[in-house]
Structures are given as structure tokens and as C-alpha cells.
Amino acid sequence: MSDRYEPGAFEATWREKWRRADLFKTREEAGAQKFYGMDFFPYPSGAGLSVGHCRNFVPTDVICRMKLMQGFNVLHPMGFDAFGLPAENEAIKQKTHPGPMIDRYADTYRRQMELVGISYDWSRSFKSCEPSYYRWTQWIFELLYRKGLAYQKNAAVNWDPIDKTVLADEEIVGGRAERSGALVEKKFIPQWFFKITDYAQRLLDDLDDLDWPDGIKNQQRNWIGRSEGVEFELRIQSETPTAKPKIIDLAADPETLVSPLAALTFRVFTTRIDTIFGMTFCVLAPEHPLVENLQVSEERRIAIKTYQEQARALSDTDRQVENREKTGVFTGAYAINPANGKPVPIWLADYVLATYGTGAIMAVPGHDDRDFAFAKKFDIAVIPVISPSEGATELNAWFKENESKLSKAEHQENGISYLSPFSTLFVPLPFVAKDGVLVNSGEYSGQTVAEAQAALGTWIEALGIGQRKVQYKLRDWLISRQRYWGCPIPIIHTKDGDLQLVPESQLPVELPMVENYEPSGDGTSPLAHIPNFVNATDNDGRLGRRETDTMGGFACSSWYFLRFCNPHNFDRPWDPELVNQWMPVDCYVGGAEHAVMHLLYARFWTKVLFDEGLVNVKEPFKRLENQGQVLGHTPYRYPKEGEQLDMGQEGILISFKEAETLPESEIFYRWARMSKSKGNVVTPDDAVATYGADALRMYLLFVAPFNADVQWANEGMSGQVRFLSKIFRMVEEYQPLYSAQWRDLIPFTEIDDRARKVRRLTHQTIKNCTQDIERFSFNTYVSWLMKFVNGLQDLGIASATTNELSPGTALAFSEAVETLILLLGPGAPHSSDELWSSLGKEGFTVNIPWPQFDSELAADDTVTLAVQVNGKLRDTFEIAVGLSNQEYEDAAKSREKIVHHLEGKAIRKVIVVPGKLVNLVVG
RNA sequence: GCCCGGGUGGCGGAAUGGUAGACGCAGCGGACUUAAAAUCCGUUGACCUCAAGGUCGUGCGGGUUCGAGUCCCGCCCCGGGCACCA
């Protein structure tokens, strides 16, 4: 063996030995505990892996390898998320078929993962585009359909004109398609949805018990967007416009009551029912169906139509511009505020969304920012009904006195400025805080917001015009894609326009292998233009039409973790016994960008499958960890005069080659996510060739906390080369004195002070390494190993061969060397095996039991006691552990330096933290 | 605007309310060497001081505590997510 880390000499050899020994085939020993460790399902891109990807799966590998050594049955699989837009787009660009292309790319991924020594059980691998897999994706689709959780409806959807497909809300960022960057357009076509909204509450509730990063849990909570409120009905009165709208007293006007218009109603949802007395207008979304039924003058009808068309033409981006000026149009109709019987105008405005709640709101400009902005622009009354509790009484009195002045007409003349007389009594409007008291609200005046919400909710329910309701922002999951490269939806449209499921026995509906699969661009899938595919016989033997949309890739990744438990089952998606044996995934590792897509969908499917009794877990991923990104040093140049920059860019991306040719004043560097297009990718191939796989692994672990971003520097790996070399040298030098029998001999050998220190260090290191791997603190895991090596050197292991060692010390060093090699195993498995064999041992360290720490051996017999005077550190000294508080106190007081600080002062208080610190409070 | 993270030496970062800066990188000084590489030893937060020693120091301002990087209140800055969701 060499006295340094020479990866070229042994790493590939060990990987070959692991492969031949089938070392990572999943062990399923009866009686052993299980550990399911998994990385996110990767899409194998043509660029291959970068060291950034390794940052994900090296740590997972470390924890899986430790669990293997601890005797767990470990399931550590890897497969490929092969269906979907990225693969199809890439294949179109390359003028090839996505199937074979993905196979090639996946092979590259696998080769690179093996190069880094990841312990995947490849016998369980699959790609989501294989019929043997997607057969069961379709099977689950059918299950959802039968349960009423999959449905088709004509919907306004997000249309990506570049990728020529429909996209889910989640795939749109700032009005642009996340993938293609295209401005998303609106399109009305029939779409398939999964009814995830039925599970909103459970998806929210069950987050509480998950061991996930708080950030991800919060993102999911926000995405689900639960809010509690009241939904109630408003009656409408249409009327022809007059110069000044007259106020209609419904009760006093029998005509309005018999008029068919009087029966017109619409519903609104509010979370602030306590502000109902302050409702001064209502707003309908432009798309609200009621608008067509309003009887209004021709003039108004035209204005309304114009506004509706404007709103429809508006792209989502335009509509979502920050602080956009409010727009709207008065419908000419009035609704009756049920709280006080007063009519309020009904407006149309696009700040109310058709897709949330009822698509209509009661507007309370006094206590809502948006309503206030709208009221201000269109000069609508603003009536305060909530006040900070101080001053509420005076305010109420003022309202009582001035009630007559508060008519609508009066207000319109005075704008909102009429509030100024009591501005001293009132905070500026809109007052949106909830810690206030009702004013100007009839019998509810004086109640707190919370009290009034309860009372008014009850009142609405008793009146029979509404009820308390919970609303969610979560929308149903849009699953269909008008594209070729995806899992076909197993549905046949019959002649009569009915939908039928393809019988289970006929699954999978296979994707036809065709040459031309490019998007048709007409809003239909390319599959619609393949007669052999489209023409199908329905279940009654008649000619029907096959559904030609395919499922988005998130369907495939919503259950793959179940298939890994039983990947080659031909008859069933999985054997429940096997799935229940392995599930849930104990540790799931991947990027934070999937917070509200994949992770929410997979949870939804798992719950549906749980309800069906097909799995016995309600949640798929017990623990989730997000790795930080690896950023590459990326050169840019400043723009030349007149040159256009992309949004948010400060310069123009250039290659490293180009950067070398330009003067320093014209270029600058930024840290950017590694990507092929930025040319800043460091591949594992390069890193392994130059520094070695173990050096790469150790550097990835050590460079930063697991979830923090990393600024990549190749030089960092040379530090790990140095550290590993140090270990090789140490083991090489100690090898002649190594005794494999240390465990048996130590009990019969005298352990001197030095031996005790060696053993203490060894056992403390075992404890710390085990704990830190468990809690994903890999950087400190590596640093404990470094301290271990440094410590053994300080204890003279290097001079062991030249100096006489006591038998006990020699055995203690043998234990230490062996332990070091085993603790190193998860991080640097090649080196671990190489060192292990250099001690004359057979086999692989991954099969050797993980070292056990002995708390007695790990315990210190002396401590460094810190002595503070008035909280300031004044002295430290070594003292035995296990003394009484009094003994520590006395020892501290007798220290020379301390005596000096105590001179002439009285000790008022003494705090003793046993074995740590004594704080003397003097005055 | 709302919701999450985060702010510690020249750099990456450590630190269950108890000795701030572990471990490493980079630097500096030295040993070995004809020389270099490799390796080893020492040193490295700032300031005051010949020294012993002392003062300050974890984004800013307050507070709780015998004791605060850590807890509380109020801000500032950076990163991420959501956003006219009633």
C-alpha cells in the first residue's frame, strides 16, 4: 500500500469489486430494522451530472452506508424521471426520438453515479417511460377516475406558445413559463384535472407531524392557503341609471319585491364579516356569470362588454403587475347590505378573481387596502367600522350624532375627506389591523373583531342567507399535456360523447413509436394525428376516439417511491406487504425547488392510496432534507453601448476563453448555478480524474452545511487529498504494530494514561460522527475525523514504531486505527476499503459493524474549568470531573488570578455549572 | 405587502443560555532540502502594553439573565417563496 492517497491506484478497482460482489443489492434480512433512503427522481439531461448533483446524492449515500454498517436493511434505489417536456424538447432539437436518447442519457448518469461510488441497488432501477412502469401510472389514474378524483372540464388554461402546451399554475413564474420562458396565454380547451382540492385540509393538517424543513412546510401551507370566513348571499336590485341613484328601501317598495329581478342573488366570501356594516360596494369578477343577467341600459351594457373584453385580453403578467392601477366599471345594479338594508353599487373589476371564492366580494374600503384604492379612484363612500379600542366610544358617539350627514349623496360631494373632522379620534384609513373594536355597526358596536366575527357569523347562518366557510387557494391539479412524450391517459371517448376507462386488462395504453411527434400547434396533442392510436374500440364494441392528451411528468413521480419497493412486479403495481415493509421513505433528499409541486402531489396520491387500503402510510416522506446549490464561478462582460440586457442581468454571459482575451476592466465574475448554458459546470468526471472520488466526496461533505449554497473551488479538494494522505501515511506507519486482536486483549492488559487518552478520543469520535451523520451535519462529521487524526498524532502514533509503547497503548492505537477506517467508510468508501485490506483484512467495510461508542471510555476525567468574575472570563484551569459544587467553587476562589479580582470585594452570589464553569458575582 | 431562511476573522464555517472563532482554506515565520515539491513545527479577530495583563468584539438599538452569537422587543441588510386569494 502507498503512504498517500493515490485514487488512481485503487478506486476503480474497489468499485469493480463492489460490482462483482453485488455489494449493494438490497438486503432483506428478517428481523432487521429498515431504512429507506432516497434521492429525488432525476430527469437525465444530456449535459450529464455536475458536482452540484453529487451534492445531493453523496450525503444520502453517507447516511445509507452508515445504516448498512449499523445492520439496517437499507433500500437505496435510483431511477429516472424520463417522460416530460425537457426530454421531448431536447429530442426535437437533436432530431431524434426521446426514447433511445433518454436511455443514453440515463446510462451516462448511472456511469457517473457509479464513478463517485454511490451505493445504489441498480437491480431496482427503472425509467418512468417504460411501459412496465407507466402501465401502473395509468392504473392509478383509473383508480382516481373511479373515485371521482380525475375529471375533464373545459377550462381557461395557461397556454405556452413556445412549448405549445398547457401548463399547471405551478409551472408559471411571473406570467412566464418556467421552462420555455414564453409569455403565457389564455386558452379554453378541455383539460384533465386531479381533484387535489378534496384533500386540502388533510394535506395541511398532516404537515404538522412531518420531519421536514420549516420553510418547505410553510410554503405548502401558503400554497394550500386556508382561510376561514363567511359565504353569504346578496340580493340585487337592477335599475336604470339616473343622474343621482336614489336609495331604494326594499321593504317600502312592493314593486321591487315582486319583480323577477329582486330574486337575483349572488354570493360573496369574506374573512372579515365583522366589517359588513362598512360595505359600501360590491365587486364581481369580469367573468362572473351573473353579469349577463343584469338588466341594465344599453349604454351600460356596452361599457360592461368593453370592460370584459379588456379584462380577457389582459395577460396574466399584465394583470399581476405590482400596485397596478385599479380598473372597473359600474354595472348600474345595486345589492342590499343585509346588515343595514342599505343598497350599495355593484361594480365589475379585475382585481376580483373569478377563480377564488365565489368570484365576487363585499367591498369594505375602510378596512381593506384594495377596496380602499378602488373606492378612492371611483369616489365611493368609505365608512369606518373598526377602530382601535381607545377612542372607540367617542367615535361611536360621533356617528350617532352625525348619522344624517352620512348619506351617500352627501358623501359623494365631500369625497372621503368628511372623515377629517374626527381624524384625531381615528387612525388613517384603511385600517386593516384586527385588534380593534366595532363602531358604527348597530348593536354590534363595541364588540371586538373576534366577538363580532362570531356573532355576525351566527346571525348570517340564523338568517339563512349564508354560512361559515373555509376557503383554500389550492386549485385542482391540471394534469393533461398536449404533447407526445408522456404517459397516455387511458380513456376512450365514445360516439355519444361519454367517457370510458380502458379496461385494466388492456393496460398499458402504449405510446406509439412514431417518427413525427412534434407538437401540432393547434392545441391538440400530436397523438391526435395518429389514426392508429386515436381510433379505438370502446367497451361496447363501437368505434370510439382515444384520449390523446398525455399526463404531465408529475404523475409519474407521484408514486415511484412505491414501485422501488417491488420494482419488477408484473401483475400488480406493488405487493402491499413489500410496500408496507419499506414505506415510508425515512430520508428523502433533493432540492427545495419542488416544495409545492412534486412534494404536494406525491403526498396527495399517497393519501388516496391509503384511503383505498393500498398502502398503510398516510405520508410518503417522513424526513425531508434539501441540499444547497453548488454555484460556479461565472464570467460576464459589461454591456457595450446600446446593447440590450435581459431582465435582471447586469452583464453578458461569456465563456472562460473569452474572458481571458478581454481586459480585466471589461469583465466581472458572479456566482451562478452550474448549468451547461453558463459554461460553468464542473463534472464529477473531471473532479475524480484530478483529485479522486473520495476527495470529491469528502470535499462536498466538508465545504459547507448540507443545506447551504456552496461557491465551488477545485482547490478545496486538494485539502481533502492532503487529509486522506495523512490517514494513509498514519495507517501505513502503524501497520507493523497493529494487532487485530485488540478487542480480546485489552481487558487483560494494563491501560496506562496514554492508552486511556487514545481510547477516550476514539470513543468520543465515534459518538460525534454517528450523531452528526444522523443529523445531516456532514461538515462536522468530517471535522471530527480530522480532529481524530490530529489527536492521534499528538498522542504520538507516528513515533510508535521508534519508541517503546506500552502493550495497552499499542492495543489502544490498534483500536483507534481500525475505528478511524470504519468511521471514514461512509464518506470515503474506496479509501476505507483500501486501508482495511492493508491491515490484512478481508471484505468490505460496508459489511463491518459500525463502531459502538462506550460512554465510560468516552468520559473525560478532567475538565477545563472556566472561572468568571461578574460574567467575565478571568481564568481557566484543569480540574478533575465529578467534584461537588463547593469543591469547584473553592478551587476557583483559590486561583491566584481570581484572588486578585476578588480583592476588597464581597462575593454576593456564586453560580457553579458542574464541570464547566464557576461565576463569582461580586459587588 | 405577507411567509420562510440567513447576517460570526482575509475566506468556508464551529458553538444543548456557560471559555466565541472548533475543523479547514489562505497568509506569515521556521525546520528538513543544493533547490523545489511533499511533510513537520509555530503563528494568525481588533486595539492598548516592553511585559504581565487589559479593553473591545458574532448586522444595528434596546431588554431579560449571575452570564446572550444563542432568548424577547424594535430596526437594517442579503437570499428564497407567495402575492389584487377578499
PDB file of C-alpha atoms in Angstrom, chain A residues 16 24 75 130 276 338 356 402 428 441 651 744 749 882 921:
ATOM      1  CA  GLU A  16     -15.198  -3.241  -9.732  1.00  0.00           C
ATOM      2  CA  PHE A  24     -25.419  -3.019  -2.826  1.00  0.00           C
ATOM      3  CA  LEU A  75     -33.349   0.426   0.475  1.00  0.00           C
ATOM      4  CA  GLU A 130     -41.064   2.128 -19.619  1.00  0.00           C
ATOM      5  CA  ILE A 276     -70.069  44.145   6.992  1.00  0.00           C
ATOM      6  CA  PRO A 338     -78.156  42.604   4.761  1.00  0.00           C
ATOM      7  CA  TYR A 356     -61.185  32.216  -5.972  1.00  0.00           C
ATOM      8  CA  ASN A 402     -73.952  62.754  12.603  1.00  0.00           C
ATOM      9  CA  PRO A 428     -55.756  56.754   8.943  1.00  0.00           C
ATOM     10  CA  SER A 441     -72.176  48.870  13.468  1.00  0.00           C
ATOM     11  CA  GLY A 651     -23.855  41.834 -17.828  1.00  0.00           C
ATOM     12  CA  ASP A 744      -9.872  -9.611  23.039  1.00  0.00           C
ATOM     13  CA  THR A 749      -3.873  -5.535  29.517  1.00  0.00           C
ATOM     14  CA  GLY A 882     -17.194  14.757  39.409  1.00  0.00           C
ATOM     15  CA  VAL A 921     -20.703  37.684  41.374  1.00  0.00           C
TER      16      VAL A 921
END
